N, CA and C of each residue as an Amber inpcrd file, in Angstrom:
protein
   366
  69.6740000  75.0390000 111.8380000  70.8610000  75.3740000 111.0590000
  70.9650000  76.8850000 110.8930000  72.1680000  77.3730000 110.8500000
  72.4290000  78.7910000 110.7110000  72.1850000  79.2400000 109.2820000
  71.6050000  80.4030000 109.1500000  71.3240000  81.0170000 107.8580000
  72.6460000  81.4020000 107.1800000  72.8450000  80.9530000 105.9380000
  74.0790000  81.2400000 105.2170000  74.3170000  82.7230000 105.0000000
  73.2670000  83.4660000 104.6610000  73.4090000  84.9120000 104.4430000
  73.7810000  85.6050000 105.7530000  73.1730000  85.1860000 106.8570000
  73.4980000  85.8040000 108.1430000  74.9340000  85.4760000 108.5460000
  75.3910000  84.2700000 108.2590000  76.7760000  83.8980000 108.5560000
  77.7500000  84.7620000 107.7670000  77.4510000  84.9690000 106.4870000
  78.3030000  85.8330000 105.6540000  78.3200000  87.2490000 106.1930000
  77.1530000  87.7370000 106.6010000  77.0620000  89.0930000 107.1350000
  77.8230000  89.2040000 108.4590000  77.7190000  88.1920000 109.3070000
  78.4760000  88.1840000 110.5620000  79.9830000  88.2080000 110.2890000
  80.4230000  87.4620000 109.2730000  81.8400000  87.4380000 108.8980000
  82.2830000  88.8200000 108.3990000  81.4560000  89.4400000 107.5650000
  81.7780000  90.7950000 107.0840000  81.8420000  91.7760000 108.2620000
  80.9120000  91.6370000 109.2050000  80.8930000  92.5200000 110.3620000
  82.1390000  92.3690000 111.2240000  82.5560000  91.1350000 111.4590000
  83.7610000  90.8880000 112.2530000  84.9940000  91.4580000 111.5570000
  85.0620000  91.2680000 110.2480000  86.1970000  91.7920000 109.4800000
  86.2030000  93.3080000 109.4950000  85.0440000  93.9310000 109.2480000
  84.9920000  95.3840000 109.2330000  85.3220000  95.9530000 110.6110000
  84.8390000  95.3310000 111.6700000  85.1660000  95.7910000 113.0180000
  86.6790000  95.7930000 113.2380000  87.3400000  94.7220000 112.8040000
  88.7960000  94.6340000 112.9430000  89.4960000  95.7050000 112.1000000
  89.0130000  95.9340000 110.8830000  89.6080000  96.9640000 110.0270000
  89.4280000  98.3630000 110.6230000  88.2310000  98.6380000 111.1580000
  87.9770000  99.9420000 111.7690000  88.8960000 100.1630000 112.9690000
  89.0850000  99.1320000 113.7710000  89.9530000  99.2650000 114.9420000
  91.4200000  99.4130000 114.5290000  91.8150000  98.7670000 113.4590000
  93.1710000  98.9190000 112.9410000  93.4070000 100.3560000 112.4810000
  92.4470000 100.9030000 111.7430000  92.5610000 102.2880000 111.2780000
  92.5070000 103.2620000 112.4640000  91.6920000 102.9400000 113.4460000
  91.5930000 103.7830000 114.6460000  92.9340000 103.8200000 115.3830000
  93.5860000 102.6690000 115.5250000  94.8980000 102.5990000 116.1760000
  95.9400000 103.3820000 115.3830000  95.8940000 103.2660000 114.0680000
  96.8360000 104.0110000 113.2140000  96.6190000 105.5140000 113.3510000
  95.3660000 105.9380000 113.4040000  95.0530000 107.3580000 113.5590000
  95.5990000 107.8950000 114.8740000  95.4090000 107.1520000 115.9420000
  95.8950000 107.5890000 117.2520000  97.4110000 107.6090000 117.2910000
  98.0450000 106.5730000 116.7510000  99.5110000 106.4920000 116.7780000
 100.1530000 107.5950000 115.9330000  99.5010000 107.9450000 114.8260000
 100.0510000 108.9530000 113.9110000  99.5600000 110.3590000 114.2300000
  98.5240000 110.4830000 115.0600000  97.9650000 111.7950000 115.3790000
  97.2500000 112.4380000 114.2070000  96.6520000 111.6150000 113.3460000
  95.9690000 112.1360000 112.1590000  94.4850000 111.7750000 112.1900000
  93.6930000 112.5520000 111.4860000  92.2610000 112.2840000 111.3800000
  92.0280000 111.2590000 110.2780000  91.3220000 110.1960000 110.6280000
  90.9940000 109.1390000 109.6710000  89.4860000 108.9290000 109.6940000
  88.9140000 108.7500000 108.5040000  87.4810000 108.4800000 108.3530000
  87.2950000 107.1960000 107.5590000  86.1300000 106.5700000 107.7300000
  85.7080000 105.4310000 106.9110000  84.3450000 105.7570000 106.3440000
  84.1350000 105.4260000 105.0780000  82.8370000 105.6720000 104.4550000
  82.6050000 104.6810000 103.3230000  81.3360000 104.3420000 103.0890000
  81.0200000 103.5680000 101.8820000  81.4230000 104.3920000 100.6600000
  81.8970000 103.7260000  99.6390000  82.3180000 104.4210000  98.4150000
  81.1130000 104.7020000  97.5300000  81.2790000 105.6790000  96.6780000
  80.2810000 105.9730000  95.6550000  80.1760000 104.7480000  94.7440000
  78.9600000 104.2410000  94.5170000  78.8220000 103.0460000  93.6720000
  79.3630000 103.2420000  92.2600000  79.5100000 104.4740000  91.8320000
  80.0260000 104.7570000  90.4940000  81.5250000 105.0480000  90.4940000
  82.2140000 104.7640000  91.6060000  83.6500000 105.0330000  91.6890000
  84.3900000 104.2830000  90.5830000  85.2920000 104.9840000  89.9380000
  86.0080000 104.3890000  88.8020000  86.9520000 103.2690000  89.2230000
  87.4060000 103.2760000  90.4780000  88.3270000 102.2320000  90.9270000
  87.6080000 100.9990000  91.4490000  86.2770000 101.0350000  91.5190000
  85.5050000  99.8890000  91.9610000  85.5030000  99.6760000  93.4650000
  86.0690000 100.6020000  94.2280000  86.0910000 100.4590000  95.6880000
  84.6680000 100.4150000  96.2310000  84.4660000  99.6390000  97.2800000
  83.1520000  99.5380000  97.9140000  83.0930000 100.3350000  99.2120000
  84.2440000 100.6070000  99.7900000  84.3520000 101.4870000 100.9510000
  85.7660000 102.0460000 100.9780000  85.9500000 103.1120000 101.7610000
  87.2460000 103.7890000 101.7860000  87.6460000 104.1840000 103.2010000
  88.9370000 104.1100000 103.4410000  89.5550000 104.7150000 104.6140000
  90.2430000 105.9710000 104.1060000  89.8540000 107.1230000 104.6290000
  90.3780000 108.3960000 104.1490000  91.2570000 109.0050000 105.2410000
  92.4730000 109.3970000 104.8590000  93.3630000 110.0790000 105.7830000
  94.4790000 109.2170000 106.3330000  94.5380000 107.9550000 105.9670000
  95.6180000 107.0960000 106.4610000  96.9650000 107.5780000 105.9380000
  98.0390000 107.3620000 106.6960000  99.3550000 107.7760000 106.2160000
  99.7410000 107.0320000 104.9390000 100.5690000 107.6560000 104.1210000
 101.0390000 106.9740000 102.9000000 101.6730000 105.6270000 103.2610000
 101.4040000 104.6480000 102.4470000 101.9550000 103.3200000 102.6650000
 101.0780000 102.4210000 103.5310000 100.0660000 102.9880000 104.1680000
  99.1430000 102.1780000 104.9650000  98.0210000 101.7210000 104.0510000
  97.9770000 100.4430000 103.8110000  96.9790000  99.8850000 102.8940000
  95.9690000  99.0600000 103.6720000  94.7020000  99.3880000 103.5310000
  93.6250000  98.5820000 104.0890000  92.6660000  98.2240000 102.9630000
  91.9670000  97.1050000 103.0780000  91.0490000  96.6810000 102.0130000
  89.9860000  97.7320000 101.7050000  89.4630000  97.6590000 100.4850000
  88.4040000  98.5660000 100.0370000  87.2010000  97.8060000  99.4730000
  87.1830000  96.4810000  99.6740000  86.1120000  95.6490000  99.1270000
  85.5750000  94.6900000 100.1880000  84.3080000  94.3650000 100.0680000
  83.7030000  93.3380000 100.9120000  84.2400000  91.9880000 100.4950000
  84.1130000  91.0030000 101.3510000  84.5550000  89.6510000 101.0270000
  83.6720000  89.0120000  99.9650000  82.3690000  89.3340000  99.9990000
  81.4320000  88.7460000  99.0510000  80.5820000  89.8040000  98.3740000
  79.8110000  89.3670000  97.4230000  78.9300000  90.2550000  96.6700000
  77.6650000  90.5720000  97.4530000  77.0840000  91.7250000  97.1690000
  75.7740000  92.0660000  97.6890000  75.7440000  92.7500000  99.0380000
  76.8910000  92.9770000  99.6560000  76.9340000  93.6300000 100.9630000
  76.9070000  95.1410000 100.7570000  76.1470000  95.8310000 101.5900000
  76.1400000  97.2940000 101.5600000  76.2090000  97.8090000 102.9900000
  76.5720000  99.0860000 103.1170000  76.6940000  99.7010000 104.4450000
  76.0510000 101.0690000 104.4250000  75.4510000 101.4140000 105.5540000
  74.8680000 102.7440000 105.7340000  75.2610000 103.2350000 107.1200000
  75.8360000 104.4210000 107.1740000  76.2020000 105.0290000 108.4450000
  74.9860000 105.7850000 108.9550000  74.6580000 105.5880000 110.2160000
  73.4890000 106.2250000 110.8130000  73.8820000 107.6070000 111.3410000
  73.2430000 108.6440000 110.8030000  73.4350000 109.9970000 111.3110000
  74.6830000 110.7130000 110.8590000  75.3960000 110.1800000 109.8950000
  76.6180000 110.8340000 109.4100000  76.9450000 110.3120000 108.0190000
  77.8820000 110.9850000 107.3730000  78.3240000 110.5290000 106.0560000
  79.5630000 109.6460000 106.1510000  80.2830000 109.7410000 107.2770000
  81.4980000 108.9500000 107.4740000  81.6810000 108.6760000 108.9640000
  82.4110000 107.6100000 109.2540000  82.7850000 107.3110000 110.6350000
  84.0910000 108.0170000 110.9480000  84.1800000 108.6350000 112.1040000
  85.4130000 109.2550000 112.5700000  86.1710000 108.2140000 113.3750000
  87.4290000 107.9610000 112.9910000  88.2140000 106.9130000 113.6420000
  89.3720000 107.4520000 114.4800000  89.5950000 108.7150000 114.4800000
  90.6640000 109.2460000 115.3270000  91.1490000 110.5690000 114.8010000
  92.0530000 111.1820000 115.5140000  93.0520000 110.6280000 116.4180000
  92.6880000 110.6750000 117.9060000  91.6060000 111.3350000 118.2590000
  91.2670000 111.4690000 119.6730000  90.9910000 110.0970000 120.2850000
  91.3750000 109.9100000 121.5650000  91.1140000 108.6170000 122.2020000
  89.6320000 108.3710000 122.4970000  88.8620000 109.4490000 122.6800000
  87.4280000 109.3150000 122.8990000  86.7210000 109.9080000 121.6910000
  85.9220000 109.0930000 121.0420000  85.2130000 109.5000000 119.8310000
  83.7240000 109.6200000 120.1360000  82.9640000 110.2380000 119.2440000
  81.5090000 110.2310000 119.4420000  80.9550000 108.8150000 119.2700000
  79.8100000 108.5600000 119.8690000  79.1280000 107.2900000 119.6320000
  78.7760000 107.2260000 118.1510000  78.9880000 106.0700000 117.5400000
  78.7580000 105.9180000 116.1030000  78.1440000 104.5550000 115.8290000
  77.4210000 104.4980000 114.7110000  76.7270000 103.2600000 114.3640000
  76.6060000 103.1520000 112.8480000  76.7010000 101.9100000 112.3560000
  76.4620000 101.6530000 110.9450000  75.7190000 100.3410000 110.7900000
  75.0200000 100.2290000 109.6810000  74.2260000  99.0360000 109.3820000
  74.8100000  98.3690000 108.1490000  75.1550000  97.1030000 108.2890000
  75.5470000  96.2880000 107.1400000  74.3190000  95.5160000 106.6970000
  74.1700000  95.3650000 105.3880000  73.0060000  94.6610000 104.8660000
  73.4270000  93.7100000 103.7670000  72.8000000  92.5470000 103.7780000
  72.9740000  91.5460000 102.7350000  71.6110000  90.9380000 102.4980000
  71.0130000  91.2530000 101.3580000  69.6480000  90.8120000 101.0990000
  68.7280000  91.4160000 102.1490000  67.9400000  90.5830000 102.8180000
  67.0430000  91.0910000 103.8520000  67.6560000  90.9850000 105.2500000
  68.9100000  90.6060000 105.3340000  69.6070000  90.4940000 106.6240000
  70.3240000  91.8080000 106.9460000  70.2960000  92.1700000 108.2280000
  70.9590000  93.3940000 108.6860000  71.8130000  93.0900000 109.9150000
  72.9120000  93.8280000 110.0380000  73.7830000  93.7280000 111.1970000
  74.2020000  95.1420000 111.5720000  73.9860000  95.5220000 112.8170000
  74.3560000  96.8600000 113.2880000  75.6640000  96.7570000 114.0510000
  76.6540000  97.5460000 113.6230000  77.9210000  97.6820000 114.3350000
  77.9140000  99.0430000 115.0120000  78.3870000  99.0960000 116.2560000
  78.3400000 100.3600000 116.9820000  79.4970000 100.4730000 117.9580000
  79.8060000 101.7170000 118.3210000  80.7530000 102.0220000 119.3850000
  80.1670000 103.1460000 120.2170000  80.4710000 103.1180000 121.4950000
  80.0580000 104.2200000 122.3630000  81.1030000 105.3310000 122.3690000
  82.1590000 105.1760000 121.6070000  83.2370000 106.1560000 121.5250000
  84.4900000 105.7110000 122.2450000  84.3400000 104.7840000 123.1750000
  85.4920000 104.2190000 123.8860000  85.7570000 102.7820000 123.4560000
  84.7210000 101.9810000 123.4510000  84.8430000 100.5610000 123.1160000
  85.0370000 100.3800000 121.6070000  85.5910000  99.2450000 121.2050000
  85.7050000  98.9470000 119.7730000  84.3310000  98.8180000 119.1220000
  84.2850000  98.9690000 117.8080000  83.0640000  98.6950000 117.0630000
  82.7400000  97.2180000 117.2350000  81.4860000  96.9220000 117.5200000
  81.0630000  95.5300000 117.6760000  79.5880000  95.4290000 117.3270000
  79.1390000  94.2080000 117.0000000  77.7260000  94.0230000 116.6660000
  76.8360000  94.2920000 117.8880000  75.7340000  94.9450000 117.6380000
  74.7450000  95.1420000 118.6990000  73.8550000  93.9100000 118.7640000
  73.4490000  93.5140000 119.9480000  72.4620000  92.4420000 120.0360000
  71.2070000  92.8530000 119.2650000  70.5260000  91.8970000 118.6820000
  69.3850000  92.1890000 117.8130000  68.3220000  93.0440000 118.5080000
  68.0640000  92.7990000 119.7880000  67.0580000  93.5770000 120.5090000
  67.4560000  95.0540000 120.5750000  68.7290000  95.3420000 120.8110000
  69.2020000  96.7320000 120.8550000  69.1860000  97.3520000 119.4680000
  69.5820000  96.5780000 118.4630000  69.6640000  97.0920000 117.1030000
  68.3030000  97.4810000 116.5590000  67.2690000  96.7100000 116.8870000
  65.9390000  96.9980000 116.3600000  65.1940000  98.0220000 117.1970000
  65.6380000  98.2580000 118.4270000  64.9650000  99.1960000 119.3170000
  65.2510000 100.6480000 118.9420000  66.2770000 100.8720000 118.1360000
  66.6470000 102.2620000 117.8380000  66.4790000 102.6030000 116.4020000
């Protein structure tokens, strides 16, 4: 049977990947710089993550689907989502309890989960 926590984390990863690609498309279409970053845990608005730089009127979620999820960007404070068509390689780790999921892009491909062997090798 599949681990419930891992299933939740996989769902969060799929959702975040789609949100990142949506923001990336908006950045390219608008020619603006957009970033994504985990929010300060003490943020007064309760946001858990933020898309910074989106055009006015563009609303994307700022909360995880469930409780206990956290994110850490590897090697940076924020992910760069555009406007350039080729971005630097980027990676982030989602965590729920003792479960981890690494999402990555080589700069051309969409953000997607890394196979466990690749994720643990780096």
